[in-house]
Amino acid sequence: MRKRMYLKVSRWPIMALVMFLAACSSGDSQSSQSTKDAAETDLVRIALEGEEAERLLRFYFGSYMGPHGGDPIEAGLLEKREKAWFLRNPDTVEGEFTLLSSLFAKADESGSISEDALKDFVQETYYNVRPFPETLEELKTSEGSWDSPEWFRIDLRGSMVPLKRQTLIRRTDIEAALDRMNSLDDPILYEPGTTMIGEHVDGEVIVETTVMRKRADGFWDYWAYDATGALTDIIRKEPRDMLVPTRCTGCHFGDRLFEPERSFPGVARSGPSGERALYVPDNWRNAGITSALQEHARRSDSVLGLYATLYLAEASAAAASGTESPSPYLEKFGIAPGSQ
């Protein structure tokens, strides 16, 4: 008589598998429930993800919180649940956010605001809420003439536009940033109110003027004027125009290196639109200062230019020539006059 063979199976692996599947199901249900709960309250999801999502959302929504910006998370406008960001109904938040209420109403049937819908909204309304001078002449009245020794000027051709670009910042604003630093390894952070001007020159005519101004919330405002001096949100460029501010953040918030700053103190190769160069004296091409600051690569205040680098290089060259007394910043940062 053949004996039957029985395979004895332990219950514990099976129980572990059941518990694992239950946990996965619970996690999925909790995630779904979180989204469901948001949909049933005064929250709509913003379909913006990735490492830069929070930074971008703080800039966008902070722009609607008054002339100096603000923190939309602290104010209760934005909320993060797990990896998803939500906009709270602005009508339920303390403050006046009429325009944001219209964005809230744009949520689709799934209760979400797409990235494209958000950018379109910002593009359409940003100039309505920011306190920008209506004309270039009004800006000059408030800022004073930047065609003066008080402003530090750098001329270049680069990736932003094919035209010659004249960039300007007050010397005192660079010095204020240097004052905050203890060493050349420290981040270069500008004071609120710092203004940077960019003039695009075609021949002898300034056809566009771009402006950046530091807000109290730590972000920069971006705006521009056309050849007539009127506000514009378009900077002409091939193959597509740059839109202010939604296409400003891509470069300023990113980590891609651009010419001619990328190759400095060396000379950049020409690009699709022609020459790319920083037009500075040779004795400003200071490899030691450039390497120590890594200003363009670090982009510690969302600024792309080499303002502090060239300011210190100018001071080093001037001290070496004996035309000026050595700048106190040379001693502060241990820079020998004329060193390369």
Short mmCIF file of C-alpha atoms in Angstrom, two decimals:
data_model
loop_
_atom_site.label_atom_id
_atom_site.label_comp_id
_atom_site.label_asym_id
_atom_site.label_seq_id
_atom_site.Cartn_x
_atom_site.Cartn_y
_atom_site.Cartn_z
CA MET A 1 0.00 0.00 0.00
CA ARG A 2 1.45 3.29 -1.15
CA LYS A 3 1.85 5.83 1.61
CA ARG A 4 0.69 9.35 0.94
CA MET A 5 3.31 12.00 1.28
CA TYR A 6 2.35 15.36 2.81
CA LEU A 7 4.36 18.52 2.50
CA LYS A 8 4.21 20.50 5.65
CA VAL A 9 4.10 24.22 4.93
CA SER A 10 4.74 26.79 7.61
CA ARG A 11 2.05 29.37 8.08
CA TRP A 12 4.50 32.19 8.82
CA PRO A 13 5.73 33.00 5.27
CA ILE A 14 2.14 33.05 4.07
CA MET A 15 1.11 35.32 6.90
CA ALA A 16 4.06 37.62 6.18
CA LEU A 17 3.05 37.83 2.53
CA VAL A 18 -0.53 38.66 3.48
CA MET A 19 0.67 41.35 5.87
CA PHE A 20 2.98 42.84 3.19
CA LEU A 21 0.20 43.00 0.62
CA ALA A 22 -2.09 44.55 3.20
CA ALA A 23 0.51 47.19 4.00
CA CYS A 24 0.94 48.04 0.33
CA SER A 25 -2.79 48.28 -0.08
CA SER A 26 -3.00 50.45 3.01
CA GLY A 27 -0.27 52.78 1.69
CA ASP A 28 -2.03 53.14 -1.64
CA SER A 29 -5.34 53.75 0.05
CA GLN A 30 -3.80 56.34 2.38
CA SER A 31 -2.29 58.17 -0.61
CA SER A 32 -5.60 58.02 -2.44
CA GLN A 33 -7.42 59.08 0.70
CA SER A 34 -5.06 62.05 1.09
CA THR A 35 -5.87 63.24 -2.40
CA LYS A 36 -9.55 62.49 -1.85
CA ASP A 37 -9.57 64.41 1.43
CA ALA A 38 -7.94 67.37 -0.32
CA ALA A 39 -10.51 67.26 -3.07
CA GLU A 40 -13.32 67.28 -0.54
CA THR A 41 -11.92 70.33 1.25
CA ASP A 42 -10.79 73.76 0.14
CA LEU A 43 -7.65 72.40 -1.51
CA VAL A 44 -6.79 71.75 -5.15
CA ARG A 45 -3.66 69.96 -6.25
CA ILE A 46 -0.95 71.75 -8.24
CA ALA A 47 0.55 69.35 -10.76
CA LEU A 48 4.13 70.51 -10.23
CA GLU A 49 6.72 68.06 -8.97
CA GLY A 50 10.47 67.65 -8.72
CA GLU A 51 13.27 69.12 -6.64
CA GLU A 52 12.61 72.69 -7.72
CA ALA A 53 8.82 72.59 -7.20
CA GLU A 54 8.84 74.23 -3.77
CA ARG A 55 11.24 76.98 -4.80
CA LEU A 56 9.23 77.78 -7.90
CA LEU A 57 5.91 77.76 -6.03
CA ARG A 58 7.30 80.03 -3.30
CA PHE A 59 8.40 82.51 -5.96
CA TYR A 60 5.19 82.38 -7.97
CA PHE A 61 2.73 82.62 -5.09
CA GLY A 62 4.92 84.94 -3.02
CA SER A 63 4.56 87.43 -5.87
CA TYR A 64 0.87 87.83 -5.01
CA MET A 65 1.46 88.60 -1.33
CA GLY A 66 2.24 92.30 -1.49
CA PRO A 67 4.96 94.59 -2.85
CA HIS A 68 7.74 92.86 -0.91
CA GLY A 69 6.60 89.31 -1.60
CA GLY A 70 5.86 86.84 1.17
CA ASP A 71 5.82 83.22 2.29
CA PRO A 72 2.76 81.45 0.79
CA ILE A 73 3.33 78.34 2.92
CA GLU A 74 3.43 80.26 6.18
CA ALA A 75 0.36 82.22 5.07
CA GLY A 76 -1.54 78.97 4.49
CA LEU A 77 -1.96 79.38 0.74
CA LEU A 78 0.22 76.38 -0.09
CA GLU A 79 0.29 73.02 1.63
CA LYS A 80 2.35 69.91 0.96
CA ARG A 81 0.90 66.45 1.53
CA GLU A 82 3.40 63.66 1.03
CA LYS A 83 4.95 64.61 -2.35
CA ALA A 84 2.02 66.64 -3.66
CA TRP A 85 1.45 70.39 -3.43
CA PHE A 86 -1.99 71.93 -2.91
CA LEU A 87 -3.42 75.42 -3.20
CA ARG A 88 -5.90 76.33 -0.50
CA ASN A 89 -8.97 78.29 -1.50
CA PRO A 90 -7.68 81.90 -1.20
CA ASP A 91 -11.12 83.02 -0.05
CA THR A 92 -10.55 81.06 3.18
CA VAL A 93 -7.09 82.53 3.84
CA GLU A 94 -6.53 85.77 5.69
CA GLY A 95 -5.58 88.45 3.16
CA GLU A 96 -6.74 89.77 -0.19
CA PHE A 97 -5.98 87.28 -2.96
CA THR A 98 -8.63 87.96 -5.59
CA LEU A 99 -6.44 86.92 -8.53
CA LEU A 100 -5.45 83.68 -6.83
CA SER A 101 -9.12 82.93 -6.29
CA SER A 102 -9.52 82.96 -10.06
CA LEU A 103 -6.63 80.47 -10.35
CA PHE A 104 -8.28 78.23 -7.75
CA ALA A 105 -11.40 78.22 -9.88
CA LYS A 106 -9.41 76.96 -12.88
CA ALA A 107 -8.94 73.50 -11.34
CA ASP A 108 -10.03 70.77 -13.75
CA GLU A 109 -12.50 67.95 -13.06
CA SER A 110 -9.83 65.96 -11.24
CA GLY A 111 -9.31 68.83 -8.82
CA SER A 112 -5.89 69.77 -10.20
CA ILE A 113 -4.17 72.81 -11.67
CA SER A 114 -1.77 71.76 -14.41
CA GLU A 115 1.73 73.19 -14.69
CA ASP A 116 0.81 74.86 -17.98
CA ALA A 117 -2.31 76.41 -16.44
CA LEU A 118 -0.23 77.77 -13.54
CA LYS A 119 2.41 79.27 -15.82
CA ASP A 120 -0.23 80.80 -18.09
CA PHE A 121 -1.89 82.36 -15.05
CA VAL A 122 1.39 83.82 -13.76
CA GLN A 123 2.28 85.11 -17.21
CA GLU A 124 -1.09 86.85 -17.53
CA THR A 125 -1.25 88.39 -14.04
CA TYR A 126 2.31 88.86 -12.66
CA TYR A 127 2.67 92.42 -13.95
CA ASN A 128 -0.72 93.28 -12.43
CA VAL A 129 0.44 92.60 -8.88
CA ARG A 130 4.09 93.66 -8.88
CA PRO A 131 4.93 97.34 -8.18
CA PHE A 132 6.94 98.00 -11.33
CA PRO A 133 7.44 101.49 -12.77
CA GLU A 134 5.19 101.79 -15.81
CA THR A 135 7.92 103.26 -18.02
CA LEU A 136 11.69 103.23 -18.26
CA GLU A 137 11.74 106.94 -17.48
CA GLU A 138 9.89 106.29 -14.22
CA LEU A 139 12.47 103.65 -13.33
CA LYS A 140 15.28 106.12 -14.01
CA THR A 141 13.56 108.66 -11.80
CA SER A 142 13.32 106.22 -8.91
CA GLU A 143 16.75 104.60 -9.33
CA GLY A 144 18.74 107.58 -10.54
CA SER A 145 20.96 107.50 -13.60
CA TRP A 146 22.93 104.27 -13.93
CA ASP A 147 25.25 105.96 -16.41
CA SER A 148 27.51 107.06 -13.57
CA PRO A 149 30.61 105.84 -11.69
CA GLU A 150 28.36 104.74 -8.82
CA TRP A 151 27.24 101.81 -10.95
CA PHE A 152 29.51 98.88 -11.82
CA ARG A 153 29.16 97.98 -15.49
CA ILE A 154 30.00 94.81 -17.39
CA ASP A 155 29.67 94.55 -21.18
CA LEU A 156 29.21 91.15 -22.77
CA ARG A 157 27.68 89.01 -25.47
CA GLY A 158 26.26 85.73 -24.30
CA SER A 159 23.58 83.09 -24.35
CA MET A 160 20.67 85.25 -23.23
CA VAL A 161 20.35 87.35 -26.39
CA PRO A 162 22.48 87.73 -29.54
CA LEU A 163 22.88 91.47 -28.92
CA LYS A 164 25.52 93.23 -26.88
CA ARG A 165 24.37 93.35 -23.27
CA GLN A 166 25.36 96.05 -20.78
CA THR A 167 24.75 94.92 -17.20
CA LEU A 168 24.85 97.31 -14.27
CA ILE A 169 24.62 97.15 -10.48
CA ARG A 170 25.43 99.72 -7.81
CA ARG A 171 28.90 99.34 -6.39
CA THR A 172 27.46 99.75 -2.90
CA ASP A 173 25.18 96.74 -3.49
CA ILE A 174 28.16 94.55 -4.39
CA GLU A 175 30.00 95.83 -1.33
CA ALA A 176 27.01 95.06 0.90
CA ALA A 177 27.09 91.46 -0.35
CA LEU A 178 30.85 91.25 0.26
CA ASP A 179 30.37 92.66 3.75
CA ARG A 180 28.17 89.66 4.62
CA MET A 181 30.89 87.21 3.64
CA ASN A 182 33.67 85.98 5.91
CA SER A 183 35.55 84.14 3.17
CA LEU A 184 35.42 83.62 -0.58
CA ASP A 185 33.74 80.25 0.10
CA ASP A 186 30.64 81.93 1.52
CA PRO A 187 27.52 82.47 -0.60
CA ILE A 188 27.13 85.84 -2.29
CA LEU A 189 23.78 87.17 -1.07
CA TYR A 190 22.46 90.61 -1.96
CA GLU A 191 20.38 92.90 0.21
CA PRO A 192 16.66 93.41 -0.47
CA GLY A 193 16.21 96.36 -2.82
CA THR A 194 19.34 95.54 -4.85
CA THR A 195 18.64 96.35 -8.50
CA MET A 196 20.37 94.93 -11.56
CA ILE A 197 19.92 96.47 -15.01
CA GLY A 198 20.54 94.86 -18.39
CA GLU A 199 20.52 96.90 -21.60
CA HIS A 200 20.39 95.15 -24.99
CA VAL A 201 22.10 97.27 -27.61
CA ASP A 202 21.62 96.99 -31.37
CA GLY A 203 24.22 99.27 -32.90
CA GLU A 204 23.85 102.40 -30.81
CA VAL A 205 20.19 101.85 -29.89
CA ILE A 206 19.00 100.28 -26.62
CA VAL A 207 16.17 98.04 -27.82
CA GLU A 208 15.37 96.25 -24.54
CA THR A 209 16.04 96.83 -20.86
CA THR A 210 15.75 94.04 -18.30
CA VAL A 211 15.51 94.57 -14.55
CA MET A 212 16.00 92.38 -11.49
CA ARG A 213 15.24 93.63 -7.99
CA LYS A 214 15.70 91.65 -4.76
CA ARG A 215 12.54 91.24 -2.70
CA ALA A 216 12.33 91.04 1.08
CA ASP A 217 11.22 87.40 0.83
CA GLY A 218 14.57 86.46 -0.73
CA PHE A 219 13.40 86.13 -4.33
CA TRP A 220 14.05 88.48 -7.22
CA ASP A 221 11.43 90.24 -9.32
CA TYR A 222 11.98 90.24 -13.08
CA TRP A 223 10.61 92.73 -15.59
CA ALA A 224 11.53 94.46 -18.85
CA TYR A 225 10.99 97.50 -21.10
CA ASP A 226 10.91 97.63 -24.89
CA ALA A 227 12.63 100.11 -27.23
CA THR A 228 9.99 102.76 -26.50
CA GLY A 229 10.48 102.44 -22.74
CA ALA A 230 7.12 100.72 -22.16
CA LEU A 231 6.72 97.66 -19.95
CA THR A 232 6.96 94.38 -21.85
CA ASP A 233 6.92 90.74 -20.83
CA ILE A 234 8.75 89.55 -23.97
CA ILE A 235 12.50 89.49 -24.63
CA ARG A 236 13.22 88.81 -28.31
CA LYS A 237 15.32 85.73 -28.92
CA GLU A 238 15.68 82.89 -31.42
CA PRO A 239 14.40 80.22 -31.75
CA ARG A 240 11.74 81.42 -29.31
CA ASP A 241 11.17 84.55 -27.29
CA MET A 242 11.80 84.68 -23.56
CA LEU A 243 8.71 85.35 -21.45
CA VAL A 244 9.05 87.34 -18.24
CA PRO A 245 8.95 85.91 -15.60
CA THR A 246 8.13 82.28 -16.43
CA ARG A 247 11.18 81.71 -18.63
CA CYS A 248 13.51 83.65 -16.35
CA THR A 249 13.31 81.04 -13.60
CA GLY A 250 14.48 78.21 -15.85
CA CYS A 251 17.98 79.70 -16.03
CA HIS A 252 18.17 81.54 -12.72
CA PHE A 253 16.85 78.62 -10.66
CA GLY A 254 18.76 75.96 -12.59
CA ASP A 255 22.37 74.81 -12.50
CA ARG A 256 23.26 74.88 -16.18
CA LEU A 257 26.38 76.91 -16.97
CA PHE A 258 26.20 79.58 -19.67
CA GLU A 259 28.77 81.31 -21.83
CA PRO A 260 30.75 83.48 -21.55
CA GLU A 261 30.69 83.13 -17.74
CA ARG A 262 31.27 79.39 -17.97
CA SER A 263 34.68 79.76 -19.63
CA PHE A 264 35.86 82.84 -17.71
CA PRO A 265 38.68 83.78 -17.13
CA GLY A 266 39.31 82.01 -20.41
CA VAL A 267 37.71 83.09 -23.68
CA ALA A 268 34.47 81.40 -24.73
CA ARG A 269 33.99 79.96 -28.19
CA SER A 270 31.43 81.53 -30.49
CA GLY A 271 27.93 80.11 -30.40
CA PRO A 272 25.01 79.79 -32.83
CA SER A 273 24.35 83.54 -32.60
CA GLY A 274 27.99 84.59 -32.91
CA GLU A 275 30.57 85.86 -30.47
CA ARG A 276 30.22 85.12 -26.75
CA ALA A 277 32.54 87.26 -24.66
CA LEU A 278 33.07 89.33 -21.54
CA TYR A 279 34.63 92.65 -22.57
CA VAL A 280 36.91 93.32 -19.60
CA PRO A 281 40.58 94.33 -19.28
CA ASP A 282 43.00 91.43 -19.40
CA ASN A 283 44.18 92.13 -15.85
CA TRP A 284 40.62 91.47 -14.64
CA ARG A 285 40.85 87.87 -15.82
CA ASN A 286 41.91 86.72 -12.40
CA ALA A 287 41.89 82.93 -12.21
CA GLY A 288 42.44 82.84 -8.44
CA ILE A 289 39.44 85.01 -7.57
CA THR A 290 37.24 83.34 -10.19
CA SER A 291 38.07 79.86 -8.94
CA ALA A 292 37.64 80.76 -5.27
CA LEU A 293 34.22 82.38 -5.72
CA GLN A 294 32.77 80.01 -8.34
CA GLU A 295 30.10 82.72 -8.66
CA HIS A 296 28.35 81.56 -11.82
CA ALA A 297 28.32 77.87 -10.89
CA ARG A 298 27.17 78.34 -7.29
CA ARG A 299 24.46 80.84 -8.22
CA SER A 300 23.86 81.27 -4.49
CA ASP A 301 21.38 84.15 -4.96
CA SER A 302 19.92 83.12 -8.34
CA VAL A 303 22.28 85.59 -10.04
CA LEU A 304 24.04 84.49 -13.23
CA GLY A 305 26.63 87.26 -13.65
CA LEU A 306 30.17 87.60 -12.28
CA TYR A 307 29.63 90.87 -10.42
CA ALA A 308 31.57 90.15 -7.21
CA THR A 309 34.28 88.29 -9.14
CA LEU A 310 34.97 91.18 -11.49
CA TYR A 311 34.59 93.79 -8.75
CA LEU A 312 37.37 92.15 -6.74
CA ALA A 313 39.44 91.60 -9.89
CA GLU A 314 39.15 95.31 -10.70
CA ALA A 315 40.25 96.19 -7.17
CA SER A 316 43.23 93.83 -7.38
CA ALA A 317 44.34 95.24 -10.73
CA ALA A 318 43.92 98.86 -9.56
CA ALA A 319 45.96 98.23 -6.42
CA ALA A 320 48.74 96.59 -8.44
CA SER A 321 48.92 99.55 -10.81
CA GLY A 322 49.20 102.00 -7.93
CA THR A 323 46.36 104.15 -9.26
CA GLU A 324 44.26 103.55 -6.16
CA SER A 325 44.75 102.64 -2.54
CA PRO A 326 44.21 98.93 -1.94
CA SER A 327 40.56 98.06 -1.37
CA PRO A 328 39.79 96.80 2.18
CA TYR A 329 38.19 93.75 0.55
CA LEU A 330 41.57 92.61 -0.73
CA GLU A 331 42.89 92.41 2.82
CA LYS A 332 39.63 90.92 4.10
CA PHE A 333 39.78 88.01 1.66
CA GLY A 334 43.56 87.66 1.52
CA ILE A 335 43.91 88.75 -2.10
CA ALA A 336 47.33 90.07 -3.05
CA PRO A 337 47.22 93.06 -5.43
CA GLY A 338 47.78 91.94 -9.00
CA SER A 339 47.71 88.25 -8.11
CA GLN A 340 46.39 85.90 -10.77
#
